[in-house]
PDB file of C-alpha atoms in Angstrom:
ATOM      1  CA  MET A   1      -0.043   0.012  -0.018  1.00 81.00           C
ATOM      2  CA  ASP A   2       1.271   3.473  -0.790  1.00 91.00           C
ATOM      3  CA  ILE A   3       1.823   6.104   2.011  1.00 94.00           C
ATOM      4  CA  GLU A   4      -1.298   8.206   1.119  1.00 94.00           C
ATOM      5  CA  SER A   5      -3.628   5.221   1.286  1.00 94.00           C
ATOM      6  CA  ILE A   6      -2.163   4.227   4.495  1.00 94.00           C
ATOM      7  CA  LEU A   7      -2.504   7.788   6.041  1.00 94.00           C
ATOM      8  CA  ARG A   8      -6.029   8.121   4.676  1.00 93.00           C
ATOM      9  CA  ALA A   9      -7.107   4.816   6.204  1.00 93.00           C
ATOM     10  CA  LYS A  10      -5.964   6.013   9.490  1.00 94.00           C
ATOM     11  CA  LEU A  11      -6.770   9.686   9.439  1.00 93.00           C
ATOM     12  CA  GLY A  12     -10.029   9.237  11.246  1.00 93.00           C
ATOM     13  CA  GLN A  13      -8.139   7.930  14.262  1.00 93.00           C
ATOM     14  CA  THR A  14      -6.371  11.185  14.591  1.00 93.00           C
ATOM     15  CA  THR A  15      -7.250  14.801  15.245  1.00 90.00           C
ATOM     16  CA  ILE A  16      -5.481  15.971  12.099  1.00 93.00           C
ATOM     17  CA  GLU A  17      -7.720  18.303  10.038  1.00 89.00           C
ATOM     18  CA  ASP A  18      -6.475  17.592   6.497  1.00 91.00           C
ATOM     19  CA  ILE A  19      -4.544  14.641   4.627  1.00 94.00           C
ATOM     20  CA  VAL A  20      -2.301  17.542   3.256  1.00 93.00           C
ATOM     21  CA  ILE A  21      -0.663  17.841   6.652  1.00 94.00           C
ATOM     22  CA  PRO A  22       0.838  14.342   6.856  1.00 95.00           C
ATOM     23  CA  MET A  23       1.485  14.048   3.093  1.00 95.00           C
ATOM     24  CA  ASN A  24       3.422  17.408   3.347  1.00 93.00           C
ATOM     25  CA  VAL A  25       5.540  16.025   6.209  1.00 94.00           C
ATOM     26  CA  TYR A  26       6.182  13.056   4.071  1.00 95.00           C
ATOM     27  CA  SER A  27       7.059  15.177   1.087  1.00 91.00           C
ATOM     28  CA  ALA A  28       9.615  17.270   3.132  1.00 89.00           C
ATOM     29  CA  LEU A  29      11.240  14.031   4.251  1.00 91.00           C
ATOM     30  CA  THR A  30      11.543  12.663   0.903  1.00 91.00           C
ATOM     31  CA  SER A  31      13.020  16.002  -0.441  1.00 87.00           C
ATOM     32  CA  ILE A  32      15.609  15.859   2.516  1.00 85.00           C
ATOM     33  CA  GLN A  33      16.109  12.188   1.806  1.00 87.00           C
ATOM     34  CA  ALA A  34      16.877  12.836  -2.064  1.00 88.00           C
ATOM     35  CA  ASN A  35      19.056  15.865  -1.183  1.00 80.00           C
ATOM     36  CA  GLY A  36      21.421  13.355   0.547  1.00 74.00           C
ATOM     37  CA  SER A  37      22.293  15.814   3.510  1.00 73.00           C
ATOM     38  CA  ASN A  38      20.380  14.066   6.191  1.00 76.00           C
ATOM     39  CA  PRO A  39      20.875  14.615   9.903  1.00 80.00           C
ATOM     40  CA  GLY A  40      17.860  12.440  10.851  1.00 87.00           C
ATOM     41  CA  TYR A  41      14.386  13.837  11.556  1.00 90.00           C
ATOM     42  CA  SER A  42      11.499  12.958  13.696  1.00 94.00           C
ATOM     43  CA  ILE A  43       8.292  14.839  12.929  1.00 95.00           C
ATOM     44  CA  CYS A  44       5.012  14.477  14.850  1.00 97.00           C
ATOM     45  CA  ALA A  45       1.895  15.472  13.070  1.00 96.00           C
ATOM     46  CA  GLY A  46      -1.205  16.183  15.052  1.00 96.00           C
ATOM     47  CA  PHE A  47       0.405  17.462  18.169  1.00 96.00           C
ATOM     48  CA  GLU A  48      -1.849  19.286  20.563  1.00 95.00           C
ATOM     49  CA  GLU A  49      -0.720  21.329  23.717  1.00 92.00           C
ATOM     50  CA  SER A  50      -2.700  18.878  25.789  1.00 95.00           C
ATOM     51  CA  MET A  51       0.072  16.305  24.952  1.00 96.00           C
ATOM     52  CA  ALA A  52       2.792  18.500  26.447  1.00 94.00           C
ATOM     53  CA  ASN A  53       3.314  16.040  29.206  1.00 95.00           C
ATOM     54  CA  HIS A  54       4.473  13.520  26.673  1.00 95.00           C
ATOM     55  CA  VAL A  55       7.342  15.702  25.456  1.00 95.00           C
ATOM     56  CA  SER A  56      10.316  17.560  26.978  1.00 93.00           C
ATOM     57  CA  MET A  57      12.708  20.165  25.217  1.00 90.00           C
ATOM     58  CA  MET A  58      16.021  18.916  24.558  1.00 86.00           C
ATOM     59  CA  ASP A  59      17.453  21.521  22.081  1.00 82.00           C
ATOM     60  CA  ASP A  60      16.519  24.845  20.754  1.00 82.00           C
ATOM     61  CA  ASP A  61      12.718  25.419  20.028  1.00 85.00           C
ATOM     62  CA  VAL A  62      13.353  27.431  16.909  1.00 85.00           C
ATOM     63  CA  PHE A  63       9.558  27.269  15.811  1.00 84.00           C
ATOM     64  CA  SER A  64       7.866  28.379  19.010  1.00 84.00           C
ATOM     65  CA  GLY A  65       5.899  31.650  18.559  1.00 85.00           C
ATOM     66  CA  LYS A  66       6.361  31.558  14.830  1.00 85.00           C
ATOM     67  CA  ASN A  67       3.508  31.196  12.373  1.00 85.00           C
ATOM     68  CA  TYR A  68       4.733  28.582   9.917  1.00 88.00           C
ATOM     69  CA  ASN A  69       2.333  26.064   8.566  1.00 91.00           C
ATOM     70  CA  ILE A  70       3.235  22.835   6.834  1.00 90.00           C
ATOM     71  CA  LYS A  71       0.294  23.560   4.353  1.00 90.00           C
ATOM     72  CA  ASP A  72       2.229  26.644   3.073  1.00 86.00           C
ATOM     73  CA  ALA A  73       4.318  26.574  -0.178  1.00 76.00           C
ATOM     74  CA  GLY A  74       7.430  27.120   1.652  1.00 76.00           C
ATOM     75  CA  TYR A  75       6.881  24.427   4.122  1.00 74.00           C
ATOM     76  CA  ILE A  76       9.813  22.278   3.061  1.00 74.00           C
ATOM     77  CA  ASN A  77      12.184  25.310   3.552  1.00 74.00           C
ATOM     78  CA  TYR A  78      10.862  25.849   7.158  1.00 73.00           C
ATOM     79  CA  ILE A  79      11.995  22.300   8.102  1.00 77.00           C
ATOM     80  CA  VAL A  80      15.062  21.991   6.107  1.00 71.00           C
ATOM     81  CA  SER A  81      16.620  25.276   6.854  1.00 71.00           C
ATOM     82  CA  ALA A  82      15.863  25.167  10.653  1.00 70.00           C
ATOM     83  CA  LYS A  83      19.034  25.355  12.663  1.00 69.00           C
ATOM     84  CA  ALA A  84      19.839  25.554  16.368  1.00 64.00           C
ATOM     85  CA  SER A  85      21.060  28.905  17.823  1.00 66.00           C
ATOM     86  CA  ASP A  86      24.708  27.545  17.541  1.00 68.00           C
ATOM     87  CA  GLY A  87      24.164  27.032  13.879  1.00 70.00           C
ATOM     88  CA  LYS A  88      24.101  23.082  14.021  1.00 71.00           C
ATOM     89  CA  ASP A  89      21.398  20.895  12.849  1.00 71.00           C
ATOM     90  CA  LEU A  90      18.400  20.619  15.056  1.00 73.00           C
ATOM     91  CA  ASP A  91      18.191  17.581  17.430  1.00 80.00           C
ATOM     92  CA  GLY A  92      14.946  16.254  18.690  1.00 86.00           C
ATOM     93  CA  ALA A  93      11.469  16.098  17.289  1.00 93.00           C
ATOM     94  CA  ILE A  94       9.519  18.697  15.256  1.00 93.00           C
ATOM     95  CA  LEU A  95       5.962  18.979  16.526  1.00 95.00           C
ATOM     96  CA  ILE A  96       3.128  20.011  14.012  1.00 95.00           C
ATOM     97  CA  GLY A  97      -0.308  20.808  15.254  1.00 95.00           C
ATOM     98  CA  LYS A  98      -3.586  19.370  13.894  1.00 95.00           C
ATOM     99  CA  ASP A  99      -4.107  22.392  11.825  1.00 94.00           C
ATOM    100  CA  GLY A 100      -0.611  22.198  10.263  1.00 93.00           C
ATOM    101  CA  HIS A 101       1.098  24.888  12.341  1.00 93.00           C
ATOM    102  CA  ILE A 102       4.616  23.999  13.251  1.00 91.00           C
ATOM    103  CA  LYS A 103       4.400  24.226  16.990  1.00 92.00           C
ATOM    104  CA  HIS A 104       7.889  23.203  18.420  1.00 91.00           C
ATOM    105  CA  SER A 105      11.301  21.784  17.668  1.00 89.00           C
ATOM    106  CA  GLY A 106      14.109  20.146  19.717  1.00 89.00           C
ATOM    107  CA  MET A 107      11.560  17.873  21.422  1.00 93.00           C
ATOM    108  CA  TYR A 108      11.990  14.578  23.200  1.00 93.00           C
ATOM    109  CA  TYR A 109       9.157  11.943  23.524  1.00 95.00           C
ATOM    110  CA  ASP A 110       9.352  11.436  27.318  1.00 91.00           C
ATOM    111  CA  HIS A 111       8.131   7.896  28.026  1.00 92.00           C
ATOM    112  CA  SER A 112      10.255   4.736  28.852  1.00 94.00           C
ATOM    113  CA  PRO A 113      10.199   2.169  25.951  1.00 95.00           C
ATOM    114  CA  LYS A 114      10.500  -0.651  28.325  1.00 96.00           C
ATOM    115  CA  VAL A 115       7.346   0.560  30.253  1.00 95.00           C
ATOM    116  CA  THR A 116       5.514   0.906  27.044  1.00 96.00           C
ATOM    117  CA  LEU A 117       6.404  -2.536  25.852  1.00 96.00           C
ATOM    118  CA  GLN A 118       5.222  -3.861  29.165  1.00 97.00           C
ATOM    119  CA  GLN A 119       1.818  -1.889  28.655  1.00 96.00           C
ATOM    120  CA  MET A 120       1.530  -3.419  25.256  1.00 95.00           C
ATOM    121  CA  GLY A 121       2.381  -6.803  26.527  1.00 96.00           C
ATOM    122  CA  LEU A 122       5.458  -7.139  24.367  1.00 95.00           C
ATOM    123  CA  TYR A 123       8.284  -6.965  26.835  1.00 94.00           C
ATOM    124  CA  GLY A 124      10.681  -9.838  26.912  1.00 94.00           C
ATOM    125  CA  PRO A 125      14.129 -11.056  26.492  1.00 95.00           C
ATOM    126  CA  LYS A 126      14.792  -9.574  23.010  1.00 95.00           C
ATOM    127  CA  PRO A 127      16.256  -6.290  22.002  1.00 96.00           C
ATOM    128  CA  MET A 128      13.675  -3.519  21.861  1.00 95.00           C
ATOM    129  CA  TRP A 129      13.810  -2.990  18.154  1.00 95.00           C
ATOM    130  CA  LYS A 130      12.648  -6.508  17.754  1.00 96.00           C
ATOM    131  CA  LEU A 131       9.945  -6.224  20.331  1.00 96.00           C
ATOM    132  CA  PHE A 132       8.572  -3.049  18.557  1.00 96.00           C
ATOM    133  CA  GLY A 133       8.465  -4.943  15.060  1.00 95.00           C
ATOM    134  CA  PHE A 134      11.576  -3.656  13.390  1.00 96.00           C
ATOM    135  CA  SER A 135      13.351  -6.183  11.032  1.00 94.00           C
ATOM    136  CA  GLN A 136      16.769  -4.672  11.780  1.00 92.00           C
ATOM    137  CA  SER A 137      18.505  -2.710  14.335  1.00 94.00           C
ATOM    138  CA  VAL A 138      17.328   0.910  14.463  1.00 93.00           C
ATOM    139  CA  SER A 139      18.362   4.174  16.195  1.00 89.00           C
ATOM    140  CA  SER A 140      17.060   5.545  19.472  1.00 92.00           C
ATOM    141  CA  ARG A 141      15.144   8.132  17.220  1.00 93.00           C
ATOM    142  CA  HIS A 142      13.089   5.264  15.917  1.00 96.00           C
ATOM    143  CA  ILE A 143      12.415   3.576  19.260  1.00 96.00           C
ATOM    144  CA  SER A 144      11.524   7.081  20.741  1.00 96.00           C
ATOM    145  CA  ALA A 145       9.155   7.794  17.825  1.00 97.00           C
ATOM    146  CA  ILE A 146       7.168   4.545  17.939  1.00 97.00           C
ATOM    147  CA  ASN A 147       7.009   4.837  21.686  1.00 96.00           C
ATOM    148  CA  GLY A 148       5.726   8.505  21.365  1.00 97.00           C
ATOM    149  CA  SER A 149       3.135   7.399  18.863  1.00 97.00           C
ATOM    150  CA  TYR A 150       1.774   4.870  21.516  1.00 97.00           C
ATOM    151  CA  HIS A 151       1.434   7.645  24.109  1.00 97.00           C
ATOM    152  CA  MET A 152       0.044  10.209  21.646  1.00 97.00           C
ATOM    153  CA  PRO A 153      -2.372   8.065  19.645  1.00 96.00           C
ATOM    154  CA  THR A 154      -4.123  10.631  17.670  1.00 96.00           C
ATOM    155  CA  THR A 155      -0.848  11.477  15.905  1.00 97.00           C
ATOM    156  CA  PHE A 156       1.367  10.214  12.949  1.00 97.00           C
ATOM    157  CA  ILE A 157       5.087  10.262  13.871  1.00 98.00           C
ATOM    158  CA  PHE A 158       7.583  10.135  10.881  1.00 97.00           C
ATOM    159  CA  VAL A 159      11.231   9.393  11.010  1.00 97.00           C
ATOM    160  CA  LEU A 160      13.950   9.859   8.297  1.00 94.00           C
ATOM    161  CA  SER A 161      16.760   7.531   9.412  1.00 92.00           C
ATOM    162  CA  GLU A 162      20.148   9.261   9.475  1.00 88.00           C
ATOM    163  CA  GLU A 163      21.902   5.868   9.214  1.00 88.00           C
ATOM    164  CA  HIS A 164      19.765   4.236   6.477  1.00 89.00           C
ATOM    165  CA  ASN A 165      18.273   7.289   4.763  1.00 90.00           C
ATOM    166  CA  THR A 166      14.727   5.599   4.970  1.00 93.00           C
ATOM    167  CA  ILE A 167      11.483   6.920   6.058  1.00 95.00           C
ATOM    168  CA  ARG A 168       9.036   5.157   8.537  1.00 97.00           C
ATOM    169  CA  ALA A 169       5.692   6.292   9.889  1.00 97.00           C
ATOM    170  CA  PHE A 170       4.279   5.244  13.266  1.00 97.00           C
ATOM    171  CA  HIS A 171       0.646   5.430  14.756  1.00 96.00           C
ATOM    172  CA  ARG A 172      -0.504   4.118  18.092  1.00 95.00           C
ATOM    173  CA  GLY A 173       2.772   2.158  18.844  1.00 95.00           C
ATOM    174  CA  LYS A 174       2.804   0.471  15.457  1.00 95.00           C
ATOM    175  CA  ILE A 175       4.827   0.799  12.265  1.00 96.00           C
ATOM    176  CA  ILE A 176       2.425   1.844   9.599  1.00 96.00           C
ATOM    177  CA  TYR A 177       4.873   2.616   6.728  1.00 96.00           C
ATOM    178  CA  SER A 178       8.317   1.182   6.174  1.00 95.00           C
ATOM    179  CA  PRO A 179      10.593   0.386   3.376  1.00 93.00           C
ATOM    180  CA  VAL A 180      10.624  -3.184   4.649  1.00 93.00           C
ATOM    181  CA  ASP A 181       7.261  -4.751   4.044  1.00 89.00           C
ATOM    182  CA  ALA A 182       7.430  -7.249   6.712  1.00 90.00           C
ATOM    183  CA  GLU A 183       7.476  -4.652   9.417  1.00 93.00           C
ATOM    184  CA  MET A 184       4.020  -3.467   8.202  1.00 84.00           C
ATOM    185  CA  GLU A 185       2.269  -6.893   8.264  1.00 64.00           C
ATOM    186  CA  ASP A 186      -1.219  -6.706   9.806  1.00 57.00           C
ATOM    187  CA  GLN A 187      -0.663  -3.062  10.639  1.00 53.00           C
ATOM    188  CA  ILE A 188      -3.187  -1.579   8.141  1.00 48.00           C
TER     189      ILE A 188
END
């Protein structure tokens, strides 16, 4: 299944107002992916301030107070050109509201993956990446994102891997889009 069909099938389980929002996130990540200069990204679409207890600031929040919207024509530039105050690439997640406004950057999804796996009934004597359904070892960005998607179930969280230059999408603690078909079995 293509990414748009997957997102459309799950859109009703989110608070996201328009399919354009997650599709533009995906489009921004594919543009970065094609560019080859990829520091790794995690972008949460559908974030609401009521979810603030699920994230913490870990780096500069360069989008707070700005009126950027992922639905605008220049949305890719907002994400690609964002830099921390020291001029380095941003670290941490970018949070986009249900209406498309880019709310925050430099955020960390707060919950313990071990506790989440226990809550999901999946915890056991295997590496976390296997327990969450990945077919290969992944970075902490992926573990954090799939974990965050479990605790913020009305969002889509996308990750562009710095190591593999691949894009995955997560929803409700599941991999809903991946370059590895086996990771998406029974997810749709």
